[in-house]
Amino acid sequence: MNVEKLSISLPPSLVEFVENYKLNKGCKSRSQVIEEALELLRNRELEAAYREASAEIDNDWDVTVADGLTDETW
């Protein structure tokens, strides 16, 4: 896996949280904790995008679906 090294600054309370999470959840490193947190953020953004896209309903689709054809297989 190709990785890049970053340097971040966090307040002491977040550093403590990251360290405690690492110890309690059996993570190998602080980096792994940060990776998990970033994956959660990415997933949240994707979920919001999917929700937004699904809200864009095409009313013409209902007409197309109800065009008189059936999907019955006898």
Short mmCIF file of C-alpha atoms in Angstrom, two decimals:
data_model
loop_
_atom_site.label_atom_id
_atom_site.label_comp_id
_atom_site.label_asym_id
_atom_site.label_seq_id
_atom_site.Cartn_x
_atom_site.Cartn_y
_atom_site.Cartn_z
CA MET A 1 0.00 0.00 0.00
CA ASN A 2 1.35 3.38 -1.01
CA VAL A 3 1.09 5.94 1.79
CA GLU A 4 2.10 9.52 2.43
CA LYS A 5 3.17 10.88 5.74
CA LEU A 6 1.25 13.83 7.17
CA SER A 7 1.84 15.89 10.24
CA ILE A 8 -1.24 17.13 12.06
CA SER A 9 -1.82 19.19 15.17
CA LEU A 10 -4.60 18.24 17.55
CA PRO A 11 -5.73 19.59 20.89
CA PRO A 12 -4.71 17.43 23.85
CA SER A 13 -8.25 16.14 24.35
CA LEU A 14 -8.33 14.68 20.82
CA VAL A 15 -4.86 13.19 21.18
CA GLU A 16 -6.05 11.51 24.36
CA PHE A 17 -9.16 10.25 22.58
CA VAL A 18 -7.08 8.85 19.69
CA GLU A 19 -4.69 7.13 22.08
CA ASN A 20 -7.50 5.65 24.19
CA TYR A 21 -9.33 4.48 21.08
CA LYS A 22 -6.14 2.85 19.80
CA LEU A 23 -5.60 0.99 23.07
CA ASN A 24 -9.24 0.00 23.61
CA LYS A 25 -9.97 -1.09 20.04
CA GLY A 26 -6.66 -2.83 19.38
CA CYS A 27 -5.54 -0.51 16.60
CA LYS A 28 -1.90 -0.84 15.61
CA SER A 29 -1.21 2.89 15.51
CA ARG A 30 -2.63 6.35 15.86
CA SER A 31 -2.56 6.51 12.07
CA GLN A 32 -4.96 3.59 11.90
CA VAL A 33 -7.37 5.45 14.19
CA ILE A 34 -7.18 8.55 11.98
CA GLU A 35 -7.71 6.40 8.86
CA GLU A 36 -10.86 4.90 10.39
CA ALA A 37 -12.14 8.36 11.30
CA LEU A 38 -11.51 9.65 7.78
CA GLU A 39 -13.27 6.63 6.25
CA LEU A 40 -16.30 7.43 8.40
CA LEU A 41 -16.25 11.02 7.15
CA ARG A 42 -15.95 9.86 3.54
CA ASN A 43 -18.85 7.44 3.99
CA ARG A 44 -20.97 10.18 5.54
CA GLU A 45 -20.29 12.41 2.53
CA LEU A 46 -21.16 9.58 0.13
CA GLU A 47 -24.39 8.85 1.98
CA ALA A 48 -25.37 12.51 1.75
CA ALA A 49 -24.62 12.53 -1.97
CA TYR A 50 -26.70 9.37 -2.52
CA ARG A 51 -29.57 10.85 -0.49
CA GLU A 52 -29.42 14.03 -2.57
CA ALA A 53 -29.33 12.07 -5.82
CA SER A 54 -32.26 9.87 -4.81
CA ALA A 55 -34.28 12.97 -3.99
CA GLU A 56 -33.99 14.03 -7.62
CA ILE A 57 -36.88 11.86 -8.75
CA ASP A 58 -37.78 11.87 -12.42
CA ASN A 59 -41.58 11.86 -12.56
CA ASP A 60 -41.46 10.72 -16.20
CA TRP A 61 -39.93 7.46 -14.99
CA ASP A 62 -43.26 6.41 -13.44
CA VAL A 63 -44.92 6.82 -16.84
CA THR A 64 -42.23 4.74 -18.49
CA VAL A 65 -42.48 2.01 -15.88
CA ALA A 66 -46.27 1.92 -16.21
CA ASP A 67 -46.24 1.69 -20.03
CA GLY A 68 -48.50 -1.35 -20.03
CA LEU A 69 -45.77 -3.95 -20.23
CA THR A 70 -45.51 -6.49 -17.50
CA ASP A 71 -42.54 -8.31 -16.19
CA GLU A 72 -44.48 -11.47 -15.50
CA THR A 73 -42.71 -14.63 -16.48
CA TRP A 74 -45.05 -17.56 -16.88
#
